[in-house]
Coordinates of C-alpha atoms and ligand atoms in Angstrom, one line a residue:
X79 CA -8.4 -10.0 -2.8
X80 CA -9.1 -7.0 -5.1
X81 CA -6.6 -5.5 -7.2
X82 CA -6.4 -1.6 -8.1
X83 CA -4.8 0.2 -10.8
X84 CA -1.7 2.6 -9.2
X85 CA -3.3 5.1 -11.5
X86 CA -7.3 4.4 -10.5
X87 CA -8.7 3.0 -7.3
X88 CA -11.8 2.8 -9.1
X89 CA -10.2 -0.4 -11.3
X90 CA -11.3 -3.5 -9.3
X91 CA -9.8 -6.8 -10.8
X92 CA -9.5 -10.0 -9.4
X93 CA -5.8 -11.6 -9.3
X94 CA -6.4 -13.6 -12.2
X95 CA -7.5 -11.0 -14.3
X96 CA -4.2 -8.8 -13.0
X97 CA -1.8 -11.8 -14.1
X98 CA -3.7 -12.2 -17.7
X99 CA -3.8 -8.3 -18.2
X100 CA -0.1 -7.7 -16.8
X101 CA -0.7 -3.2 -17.0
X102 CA -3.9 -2.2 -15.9
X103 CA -6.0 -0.2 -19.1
X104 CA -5.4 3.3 -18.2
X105 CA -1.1 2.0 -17.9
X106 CA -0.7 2.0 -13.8
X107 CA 0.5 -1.5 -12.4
X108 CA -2.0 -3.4 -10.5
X109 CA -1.3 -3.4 -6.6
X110 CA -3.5 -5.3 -3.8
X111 CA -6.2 -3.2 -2.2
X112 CA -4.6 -4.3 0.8
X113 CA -1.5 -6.1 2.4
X114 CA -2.3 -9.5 4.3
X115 CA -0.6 -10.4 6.7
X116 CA 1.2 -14.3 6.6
X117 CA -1.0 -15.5 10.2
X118 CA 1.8 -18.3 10.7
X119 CA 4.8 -18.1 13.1
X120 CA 8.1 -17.9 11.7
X121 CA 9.4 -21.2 13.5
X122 CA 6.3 -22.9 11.2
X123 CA 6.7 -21.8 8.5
X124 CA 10.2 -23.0 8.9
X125 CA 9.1 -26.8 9.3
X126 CA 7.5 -26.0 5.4
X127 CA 8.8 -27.3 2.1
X128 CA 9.7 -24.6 -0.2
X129 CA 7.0 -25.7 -2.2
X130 CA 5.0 -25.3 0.7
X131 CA 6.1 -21.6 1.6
X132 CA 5.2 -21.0 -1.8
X133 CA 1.5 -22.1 -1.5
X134 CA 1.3 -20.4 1.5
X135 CA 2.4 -17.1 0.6
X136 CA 0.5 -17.3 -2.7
X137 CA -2.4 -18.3 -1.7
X138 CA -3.2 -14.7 0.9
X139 CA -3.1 -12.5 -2.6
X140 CA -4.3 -15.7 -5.2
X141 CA -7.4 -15.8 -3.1
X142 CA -9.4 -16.9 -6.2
X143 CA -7.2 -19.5 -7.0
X144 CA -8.3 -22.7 -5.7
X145 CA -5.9 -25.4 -3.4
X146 CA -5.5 -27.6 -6.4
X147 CA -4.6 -25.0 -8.8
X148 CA -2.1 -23.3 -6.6
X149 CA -0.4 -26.6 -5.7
X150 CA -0.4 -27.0 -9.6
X151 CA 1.6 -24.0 -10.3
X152 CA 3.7 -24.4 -7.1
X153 CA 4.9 -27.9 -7.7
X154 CA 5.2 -27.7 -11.2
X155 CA 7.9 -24.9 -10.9
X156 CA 9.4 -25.5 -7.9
X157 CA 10.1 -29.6 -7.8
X158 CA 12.5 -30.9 -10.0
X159 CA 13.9 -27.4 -12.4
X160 CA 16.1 -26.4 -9.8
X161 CA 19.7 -28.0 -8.7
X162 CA 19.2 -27.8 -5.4
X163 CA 16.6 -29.4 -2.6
X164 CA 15.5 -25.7 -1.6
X165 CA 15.4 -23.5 -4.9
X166 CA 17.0 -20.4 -2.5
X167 CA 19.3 -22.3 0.1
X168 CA 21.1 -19.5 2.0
X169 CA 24.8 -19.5 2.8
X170 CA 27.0 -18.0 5.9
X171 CA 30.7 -17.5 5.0
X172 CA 33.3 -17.2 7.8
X173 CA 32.9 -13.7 9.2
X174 CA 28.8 -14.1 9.6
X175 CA 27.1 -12.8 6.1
X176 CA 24.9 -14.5 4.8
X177 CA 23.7 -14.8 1.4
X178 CA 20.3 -15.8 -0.2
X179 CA 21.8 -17.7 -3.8
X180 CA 18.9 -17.1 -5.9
X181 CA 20.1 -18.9 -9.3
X182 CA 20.0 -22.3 -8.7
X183 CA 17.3 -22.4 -11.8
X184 CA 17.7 -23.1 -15.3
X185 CA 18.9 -20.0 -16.8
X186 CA 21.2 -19.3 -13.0
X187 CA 20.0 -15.9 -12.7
X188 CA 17.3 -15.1 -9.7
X189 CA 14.7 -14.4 -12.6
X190 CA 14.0 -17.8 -12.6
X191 CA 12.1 -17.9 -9.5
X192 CA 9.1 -16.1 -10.7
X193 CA 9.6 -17.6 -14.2
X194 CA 9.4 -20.8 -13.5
X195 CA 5.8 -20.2 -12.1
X196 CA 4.7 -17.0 -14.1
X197 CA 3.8 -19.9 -17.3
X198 CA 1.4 -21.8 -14.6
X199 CA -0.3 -19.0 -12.8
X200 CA -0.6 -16.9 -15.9
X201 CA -2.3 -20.2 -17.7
X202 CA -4.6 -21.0 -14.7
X203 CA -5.8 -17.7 -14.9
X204 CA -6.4 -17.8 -18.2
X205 CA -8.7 -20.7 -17.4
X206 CA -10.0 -18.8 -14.5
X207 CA -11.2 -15.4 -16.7
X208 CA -13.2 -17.8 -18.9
X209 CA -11.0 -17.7 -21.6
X210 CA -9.5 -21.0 -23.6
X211 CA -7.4 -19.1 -26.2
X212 CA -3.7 -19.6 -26.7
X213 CA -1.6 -17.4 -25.2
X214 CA 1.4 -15.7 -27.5
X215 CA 4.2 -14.7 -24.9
X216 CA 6.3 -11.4 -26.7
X217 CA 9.7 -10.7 -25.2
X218 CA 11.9 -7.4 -26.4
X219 CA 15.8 -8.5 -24.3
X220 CA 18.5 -7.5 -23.2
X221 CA 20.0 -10.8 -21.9
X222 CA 18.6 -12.3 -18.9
X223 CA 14.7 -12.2 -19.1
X224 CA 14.5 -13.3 -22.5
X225 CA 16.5 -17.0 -21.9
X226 CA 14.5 -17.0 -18.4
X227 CA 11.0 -16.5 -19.7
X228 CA 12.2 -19.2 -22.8
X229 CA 12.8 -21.6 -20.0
X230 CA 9.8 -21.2 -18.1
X231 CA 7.0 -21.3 -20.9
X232 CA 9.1 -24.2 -23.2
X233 CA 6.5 -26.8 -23.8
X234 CA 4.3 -25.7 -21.1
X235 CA 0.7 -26.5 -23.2
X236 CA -1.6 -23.5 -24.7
X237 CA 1.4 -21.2 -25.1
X238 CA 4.2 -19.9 -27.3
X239 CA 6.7 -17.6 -26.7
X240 CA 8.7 -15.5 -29.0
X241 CA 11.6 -13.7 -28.0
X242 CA 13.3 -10.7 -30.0
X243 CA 16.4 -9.2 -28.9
X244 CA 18.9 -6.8 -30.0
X245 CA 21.9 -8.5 -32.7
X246 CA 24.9 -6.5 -31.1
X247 CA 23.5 -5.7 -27.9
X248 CA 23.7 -8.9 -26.2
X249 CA 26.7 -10.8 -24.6
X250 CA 27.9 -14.2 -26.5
X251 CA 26.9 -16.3 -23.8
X252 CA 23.4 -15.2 -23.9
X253 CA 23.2 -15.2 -27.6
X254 CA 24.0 -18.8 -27.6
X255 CA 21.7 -19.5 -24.2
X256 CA 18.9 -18.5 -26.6
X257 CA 20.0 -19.6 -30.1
X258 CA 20.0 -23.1 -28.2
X259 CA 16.7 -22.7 -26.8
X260 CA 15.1 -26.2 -26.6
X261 CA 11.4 -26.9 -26.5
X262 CA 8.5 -26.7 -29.3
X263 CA 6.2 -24.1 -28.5
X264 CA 9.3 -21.2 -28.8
X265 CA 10.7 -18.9 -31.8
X266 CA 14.5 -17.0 -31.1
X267 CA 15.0 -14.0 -33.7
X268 CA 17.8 -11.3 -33.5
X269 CA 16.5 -8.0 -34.8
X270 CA 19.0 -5.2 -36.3
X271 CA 19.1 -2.8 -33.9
X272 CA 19.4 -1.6 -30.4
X273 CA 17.3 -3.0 -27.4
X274 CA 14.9 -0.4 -27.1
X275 CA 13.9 -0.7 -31.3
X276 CA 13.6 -4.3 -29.6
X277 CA 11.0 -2.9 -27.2
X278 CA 9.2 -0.5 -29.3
X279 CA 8.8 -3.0 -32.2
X280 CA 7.0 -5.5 -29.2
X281 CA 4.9 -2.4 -28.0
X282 CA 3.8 -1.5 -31.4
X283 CA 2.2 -4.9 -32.0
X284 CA 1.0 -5.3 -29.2
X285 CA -0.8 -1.7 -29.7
X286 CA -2.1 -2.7 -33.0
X287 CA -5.9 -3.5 -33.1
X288 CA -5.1 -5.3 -36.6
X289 CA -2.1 -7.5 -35.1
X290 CA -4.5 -8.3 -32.0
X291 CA -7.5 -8.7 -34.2
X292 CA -5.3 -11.7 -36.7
X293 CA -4.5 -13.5 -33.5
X294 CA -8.1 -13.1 -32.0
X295 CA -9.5 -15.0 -35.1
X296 CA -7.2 -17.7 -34.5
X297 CA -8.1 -18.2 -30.7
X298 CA -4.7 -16.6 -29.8
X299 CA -4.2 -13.5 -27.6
X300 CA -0.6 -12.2 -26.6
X301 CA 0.3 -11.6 -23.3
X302 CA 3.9 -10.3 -21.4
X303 CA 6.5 -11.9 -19.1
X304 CA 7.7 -8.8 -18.2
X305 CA 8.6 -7.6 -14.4
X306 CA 5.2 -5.2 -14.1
X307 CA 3.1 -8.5 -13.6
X308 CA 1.6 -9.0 -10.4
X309 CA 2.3 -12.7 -11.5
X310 CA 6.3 -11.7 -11.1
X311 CA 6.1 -9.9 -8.1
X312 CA 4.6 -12.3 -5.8
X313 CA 6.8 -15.4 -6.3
X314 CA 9.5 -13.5 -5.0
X315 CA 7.7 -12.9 -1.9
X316 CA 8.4 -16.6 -1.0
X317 CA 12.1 -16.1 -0.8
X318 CA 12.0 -13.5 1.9
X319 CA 10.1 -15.3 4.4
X320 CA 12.0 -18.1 3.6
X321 CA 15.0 -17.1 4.2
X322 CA 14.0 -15.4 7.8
X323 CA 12.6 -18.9 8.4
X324 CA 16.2 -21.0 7.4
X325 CA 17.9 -18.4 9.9
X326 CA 16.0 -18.4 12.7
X327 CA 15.9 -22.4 11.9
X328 CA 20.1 -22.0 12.2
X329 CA 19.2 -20.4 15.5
X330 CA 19.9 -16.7 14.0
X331 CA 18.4 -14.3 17.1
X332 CA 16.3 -12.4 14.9
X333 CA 14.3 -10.7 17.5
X334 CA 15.6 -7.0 16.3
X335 CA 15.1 -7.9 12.1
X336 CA 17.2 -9.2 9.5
X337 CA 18.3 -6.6 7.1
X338 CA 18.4 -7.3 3.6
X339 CA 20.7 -6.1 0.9
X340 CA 19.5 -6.3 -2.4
X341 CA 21.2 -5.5 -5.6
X342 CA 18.6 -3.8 -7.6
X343 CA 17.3 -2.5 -11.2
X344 CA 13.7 -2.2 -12.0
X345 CA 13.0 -2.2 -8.0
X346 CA 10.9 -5.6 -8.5
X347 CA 13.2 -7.9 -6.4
X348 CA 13.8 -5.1 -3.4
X349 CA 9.7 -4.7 -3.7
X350 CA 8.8 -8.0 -2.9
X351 CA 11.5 -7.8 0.6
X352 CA 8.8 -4.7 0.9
X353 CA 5.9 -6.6 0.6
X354 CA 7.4 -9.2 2.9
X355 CA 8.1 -6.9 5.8
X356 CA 4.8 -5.4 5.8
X357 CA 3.5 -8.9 5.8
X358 CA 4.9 -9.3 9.0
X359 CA 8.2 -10.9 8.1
X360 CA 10.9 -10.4 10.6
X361 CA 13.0 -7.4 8.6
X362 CA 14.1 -4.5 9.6
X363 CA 16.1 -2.5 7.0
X364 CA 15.8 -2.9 3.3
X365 CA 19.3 -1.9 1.7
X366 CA 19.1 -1.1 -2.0
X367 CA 22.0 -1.3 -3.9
X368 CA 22.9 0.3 -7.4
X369 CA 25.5 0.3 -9.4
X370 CA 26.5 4.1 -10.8
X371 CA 23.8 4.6 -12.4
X372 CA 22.1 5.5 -8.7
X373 CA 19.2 7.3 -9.9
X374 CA 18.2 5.1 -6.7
X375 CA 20.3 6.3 -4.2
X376 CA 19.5 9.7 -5.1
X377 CA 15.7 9.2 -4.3
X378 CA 16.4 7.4 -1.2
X379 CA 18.8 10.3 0.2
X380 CA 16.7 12.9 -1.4
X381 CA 12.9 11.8 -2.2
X382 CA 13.6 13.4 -5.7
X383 CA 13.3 11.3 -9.0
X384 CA 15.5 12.4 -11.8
X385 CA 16.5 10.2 -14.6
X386 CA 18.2 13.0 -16.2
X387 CA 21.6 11.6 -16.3
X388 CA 23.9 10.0 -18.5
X389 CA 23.1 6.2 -18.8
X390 CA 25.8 4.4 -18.1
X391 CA 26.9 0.9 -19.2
X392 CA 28.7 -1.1 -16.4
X393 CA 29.9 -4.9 -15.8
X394 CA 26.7 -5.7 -14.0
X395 CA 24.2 -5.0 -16.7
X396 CA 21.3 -5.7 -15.7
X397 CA 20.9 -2.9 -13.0
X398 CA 21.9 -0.8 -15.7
X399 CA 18.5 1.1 -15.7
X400 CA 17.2 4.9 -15.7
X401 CA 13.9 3.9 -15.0
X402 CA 12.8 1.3 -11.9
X403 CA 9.5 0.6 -13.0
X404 CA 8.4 -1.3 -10.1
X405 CA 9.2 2.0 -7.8
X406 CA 5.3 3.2 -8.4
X407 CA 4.7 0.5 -6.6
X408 CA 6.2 2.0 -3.8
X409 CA 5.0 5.2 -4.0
X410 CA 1.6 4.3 -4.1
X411 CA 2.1 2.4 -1.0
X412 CA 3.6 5.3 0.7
X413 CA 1.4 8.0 0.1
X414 CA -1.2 5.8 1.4
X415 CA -2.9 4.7 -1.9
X416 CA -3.6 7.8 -2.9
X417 CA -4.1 7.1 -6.8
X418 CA -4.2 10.5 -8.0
X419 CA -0.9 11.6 -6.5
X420 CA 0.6 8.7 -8.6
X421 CA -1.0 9.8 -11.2
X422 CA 0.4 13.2 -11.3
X423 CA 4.2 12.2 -10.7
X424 CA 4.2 9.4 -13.9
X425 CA 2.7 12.1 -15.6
X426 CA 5.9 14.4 -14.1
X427 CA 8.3 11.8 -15.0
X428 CA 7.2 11.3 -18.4
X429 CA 7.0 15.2 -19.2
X430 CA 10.5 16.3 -17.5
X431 CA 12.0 12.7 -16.2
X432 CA 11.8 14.2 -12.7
X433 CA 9.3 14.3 -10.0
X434 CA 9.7 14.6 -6.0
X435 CA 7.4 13.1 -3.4
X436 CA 6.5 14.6 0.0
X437 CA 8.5 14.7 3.6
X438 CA 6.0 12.5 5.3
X439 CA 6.2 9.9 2.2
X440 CA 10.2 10.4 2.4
X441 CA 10.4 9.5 6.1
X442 CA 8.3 6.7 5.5
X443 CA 10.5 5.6 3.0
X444 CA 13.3 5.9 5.1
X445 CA 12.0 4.0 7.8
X446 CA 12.4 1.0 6.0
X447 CA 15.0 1.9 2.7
X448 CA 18.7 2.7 3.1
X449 CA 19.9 3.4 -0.1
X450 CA 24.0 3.0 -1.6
X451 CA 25.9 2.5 -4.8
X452 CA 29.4 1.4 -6.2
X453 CA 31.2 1.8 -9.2
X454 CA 32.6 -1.5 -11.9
X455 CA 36.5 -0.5 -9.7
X456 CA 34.9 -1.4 -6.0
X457 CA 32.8 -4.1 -7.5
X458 CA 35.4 -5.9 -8.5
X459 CA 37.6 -5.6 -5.4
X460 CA 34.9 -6.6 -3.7
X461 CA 34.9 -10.4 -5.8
X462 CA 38.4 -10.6 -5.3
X463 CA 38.4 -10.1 -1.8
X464 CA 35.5 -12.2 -0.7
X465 CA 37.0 -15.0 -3.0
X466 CA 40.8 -14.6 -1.2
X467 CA 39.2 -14.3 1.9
X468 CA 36.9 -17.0 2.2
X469 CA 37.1 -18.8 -1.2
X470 CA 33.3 -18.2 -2.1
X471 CA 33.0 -16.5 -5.6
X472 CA 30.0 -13.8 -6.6
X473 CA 29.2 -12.4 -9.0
X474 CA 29.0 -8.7 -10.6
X475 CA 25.4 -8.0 -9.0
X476 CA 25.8 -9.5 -5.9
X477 CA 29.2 -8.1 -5.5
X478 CA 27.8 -4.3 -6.1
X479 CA 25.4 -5.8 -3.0
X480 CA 27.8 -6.6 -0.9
X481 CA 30.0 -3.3 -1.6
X482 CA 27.4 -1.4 -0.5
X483 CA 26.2 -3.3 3.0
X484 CA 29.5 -2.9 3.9
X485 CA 29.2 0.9 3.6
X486 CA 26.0 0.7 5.3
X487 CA 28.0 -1.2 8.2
X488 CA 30.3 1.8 8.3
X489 CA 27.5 4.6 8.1
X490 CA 25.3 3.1 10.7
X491 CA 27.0 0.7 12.7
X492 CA 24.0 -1.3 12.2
X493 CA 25.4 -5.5 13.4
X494 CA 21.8 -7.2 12.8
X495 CA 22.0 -10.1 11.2
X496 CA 21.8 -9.1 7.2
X497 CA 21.2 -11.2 4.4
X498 CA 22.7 -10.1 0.7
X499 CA 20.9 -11.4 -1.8
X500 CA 22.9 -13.5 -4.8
X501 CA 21.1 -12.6 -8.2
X502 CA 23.5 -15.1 -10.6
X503 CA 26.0 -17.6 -11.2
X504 CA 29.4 -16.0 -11.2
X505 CA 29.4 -18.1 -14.2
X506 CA 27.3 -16.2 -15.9
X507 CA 29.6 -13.1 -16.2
X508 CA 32.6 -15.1 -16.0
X509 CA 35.0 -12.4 -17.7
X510 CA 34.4 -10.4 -15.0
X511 CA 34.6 -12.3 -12.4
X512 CA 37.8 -14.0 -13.7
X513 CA 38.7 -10.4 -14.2
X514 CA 38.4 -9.8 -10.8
X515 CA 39.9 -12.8 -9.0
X516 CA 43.5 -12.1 -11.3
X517 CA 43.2 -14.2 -14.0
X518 CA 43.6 -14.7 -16.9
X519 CA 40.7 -13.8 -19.7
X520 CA 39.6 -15.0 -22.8
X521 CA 38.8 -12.8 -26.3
X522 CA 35.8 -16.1 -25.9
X523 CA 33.7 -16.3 -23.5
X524 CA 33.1 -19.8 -23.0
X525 CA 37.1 -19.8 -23.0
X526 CA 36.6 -18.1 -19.8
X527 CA 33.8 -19.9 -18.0
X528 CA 36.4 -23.0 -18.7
X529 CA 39.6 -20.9 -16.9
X530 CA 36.9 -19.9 -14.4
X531 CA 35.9 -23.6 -13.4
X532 CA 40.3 -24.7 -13.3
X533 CA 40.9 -21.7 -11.9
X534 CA 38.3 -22.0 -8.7
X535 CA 37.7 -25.9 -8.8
X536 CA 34.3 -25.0 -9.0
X537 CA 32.0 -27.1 -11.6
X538 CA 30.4 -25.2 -14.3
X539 CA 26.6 -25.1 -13.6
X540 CA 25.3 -27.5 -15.9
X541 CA 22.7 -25.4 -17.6
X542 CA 25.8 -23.0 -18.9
X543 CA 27.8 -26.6 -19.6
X544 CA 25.1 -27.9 -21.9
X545 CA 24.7 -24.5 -23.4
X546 CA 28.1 -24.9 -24.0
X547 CA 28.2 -28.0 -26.1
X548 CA 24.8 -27.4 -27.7
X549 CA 24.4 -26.7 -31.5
X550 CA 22.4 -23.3 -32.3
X551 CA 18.7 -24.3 -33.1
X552 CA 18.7 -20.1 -34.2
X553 CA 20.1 -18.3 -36.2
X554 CA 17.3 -15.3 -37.7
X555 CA 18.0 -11.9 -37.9
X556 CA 14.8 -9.6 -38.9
X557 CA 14.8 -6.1 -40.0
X558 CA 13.5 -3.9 -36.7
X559 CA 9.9 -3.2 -38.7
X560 CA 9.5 -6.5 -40.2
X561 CA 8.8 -8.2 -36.6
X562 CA 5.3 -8.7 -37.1
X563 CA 5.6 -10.4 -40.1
X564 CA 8.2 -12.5 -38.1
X565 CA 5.6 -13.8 -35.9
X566 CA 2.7 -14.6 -38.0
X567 CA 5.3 -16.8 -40.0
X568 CA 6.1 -18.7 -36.6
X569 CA 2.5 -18.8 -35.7
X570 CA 1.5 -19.7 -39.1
X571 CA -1.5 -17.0 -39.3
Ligands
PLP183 C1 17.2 -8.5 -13.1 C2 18.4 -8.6 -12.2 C3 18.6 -7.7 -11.2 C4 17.7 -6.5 -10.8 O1 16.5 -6.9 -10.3 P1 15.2 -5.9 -10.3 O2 14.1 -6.7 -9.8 O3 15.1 -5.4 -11.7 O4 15.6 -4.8 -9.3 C5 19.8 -7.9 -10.4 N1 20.7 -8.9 -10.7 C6 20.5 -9.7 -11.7 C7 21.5 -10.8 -12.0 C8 19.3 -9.6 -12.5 O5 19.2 -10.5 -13.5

């Protein structure tokens, strides 16, 4: 399987050299020349480990990758970091919705499930490309990614990870998830100022010929965990077939598709259901749900793009985004692969913050998208119900998920079975969630995850329990331009 630039189908890389590489040279996102299809029946797949979906799924676009390799990176992520048999179980409350929990990992947020592997596949290929450098993993955070990526590459051998993120611009919990990072390959630094000084700072080194150039003499080259790489994108593949295979295993009729509702930011998570579909997984409608900043919804309704809006800052932060990365993805599939075209529109978006695609490309779109968003007021209504209702608690993301398919059941009258996807532990926005089922909340945070637990009798996931009692391992704060120097200290170059 070859592997194109969105930008240039004259790029040819292997899958290896896509995962190592993360953005193609010219700055497009490296997509598959073509879509495979899975070649197994649904009712087979669904006598598979989840380990074994994996493999299977990985192994049509990791065609270079050899059996032992892929089991390797399979098992190593998948058996034994995740407290539950089947890393994505998925769970039917009373009146018939399903859910697919995805944070069941270390860090409880769906992240994890390409985490956990990215350090494997992205070391493998490493091997692969010829290469036996170590690999210096640079994060600029916001929250989630950050601890996930920490997780997934702690100790995992010829790597180290260093993650910066912004000193005020984080919540408590996650400051503490990632001052208490464990593991001796990693470095934890607050920087002073804002997330994106964060993410420039990262993009400046790794820009800089002279930065690249003192870790090429030490047999070190950096590389990026971050949600363009192919390596991210097809893990999460996995969990859409395997959730079509656990219903139709419960004896779901799934003959008409399964829609699926996903709450969604930079448009990787929704893109893999995508890829899965065309794959030949039973789906029929993909539901993407935003939260008000619906630069989304917009596009879906209207097939323009246009990020010129107020940014807005709501209680489920993580889809708080302008720009869905991930989306060229899309577009490049829909107009056929027609490189140039995608070209033009990045270059539209980065000149006005705006561009508009065709009417074929929109009905295409729409053939397989319906698009909705709610606001922080109907998410939280929507926590409290479900919780009075049938005593299962969600959290802010997957709440703005199921707000929307309900409106989708209203608009269309659409009664397939649907599956909304579960992005985190409730307990990881506990305020809000405590917030929204009445009670009672805590100036502290980890006050509230406490009333949360009494409050629902539900335990407190252990990774956020032994974050809890853990003593900070961190505690540096570097100036925003003084990042480098940060990281040749820690890498002792
Ligand atoms: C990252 C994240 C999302 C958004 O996923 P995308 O792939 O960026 O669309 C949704 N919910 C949670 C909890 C997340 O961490």
């Amino acid at each position: 399987m070859i592997f194109h630039s969105t930008k240039n189908n004259s790029i040819c890389v292997s899958s290896a050299e896509a995962i190592v590489s993360g953005l193609a040279p010219d700055g497009g996102l490296y997509v598959p020349e073509s879509i495979p299809s899975l070649d197994m029946s649904i009712e087979d797949f669904a006598k598979l480990s989840y380990p074994e979906r994996a493999k299977t799924v990985l192994s049509k676009f990791l065609t270079d990758f050899t059996e032992e390799e892929l089991n390797h990176c399979v098992n190593s992520a998948y058996i034994g970091n995740f407290d539950n048999d089947c890393p994505a179980p998925v769970k039917t409350i009373d009146d018939g919705t399903h859910f697919l929990e995805l944070w069941h990992g270390p860090t409880c947020a769906f992240k994890d499930m390409a985490l956990q592997i990215l350090p494997y596949l992205l070391t493998t290929s490493v091997k692969k490309t010829g290469k036996d450098s170590k690999t210096v993993i640079l994060v600029a955070t916001s929250g989630d990614t950050g601890k996930a990526a920490l997780e997934g590459f702690k100790d995992v051998e010829g790597t180290s990870i260093i993650v910066f993120y912004p000193n005020n611009g984080v919540s408590p919990m996650q400051k503490l998830q990632m001052d208490t990072q464990k593991g001796n390959n990693v470095y934890v630094s607050a920087i002073n100022g804002n997330f994106d000084d964060a993410q420039t700072g990262v993009k400046r080194i790794f820009n800089s010929a002279d930065a690249v150039k003192r870790l090429a003499d030490k047999n070190m080259s950096f590389s990026s965990a971050n949600s363009i790489n192919w390596g991210r994108l097809v893990p999460q593949i996995v969990y859409y077939f395997s959730a079509c295979a656990d219903l139709v295993a419960k004896g779901t009729d799934v003959s008409e598709g399964i829609n699926f509702c996903v709450p969604t930011g930079n448009f990787g998570n929704i893109l893999a259901a995508y890829y899965a579909k065309l794959m030949g997984a039973p789906i029929n409608k993909l539901i993407c749900a935003s939260n008000s900043n619906n630069v989304l919804t917009d596009f879906i309704s209207s097939g323009v793009y246009n990020r010129n809006r107020p940014f807005k800052t709501t209680i489920s932060p993580s889809m708080d985004i302008l720009i869905s990365s991930n989306l060229e993805r899309l577009v490049y599939h829909l107009c056929g692969g027609d490189s140039t075209f995608v070209s033009a529109i990045q270059k539209d978006l980065a000149i006005c913050g705006r561009y508009d695609i065709t009417n074929a490309m929109q009905n295409e779109m729409r053939s397989h998208f319906w698009g909705g968003f709610c606001d922080d007021a109907a998410t939280m209504k929507t926590i409290g119900e479900t919780y009075e209702k049938f005593g299962y608690l969600i959290d802010t993301h997957t709440a703005v998920a199921l707000s929307v398919y309900r409106d989708y059941v209203n608009s269309t009258g659409d009664n397939r079975p649907t599956v909304v996807v579960s992005t985190a532990s409730p307990f990881k926005f506990s305020n809000s969630v405590l917030k929204s089922i009445g009670g009672e909340v805590s100036q502290d945070e980890a006050e509230s995850v406490k009333i949360l637990s009494e409050t629902t009798g539900i335990a407190i996931p252990s990774p956020i329990a032994s974050v809890m009692e853990s003593e900070p391992r961190f505690n540096n704060v570097c100036s925003k331009n003084m990042m480098f120097e940060s990281v040749c200290n820690y890498l002792e170059i």
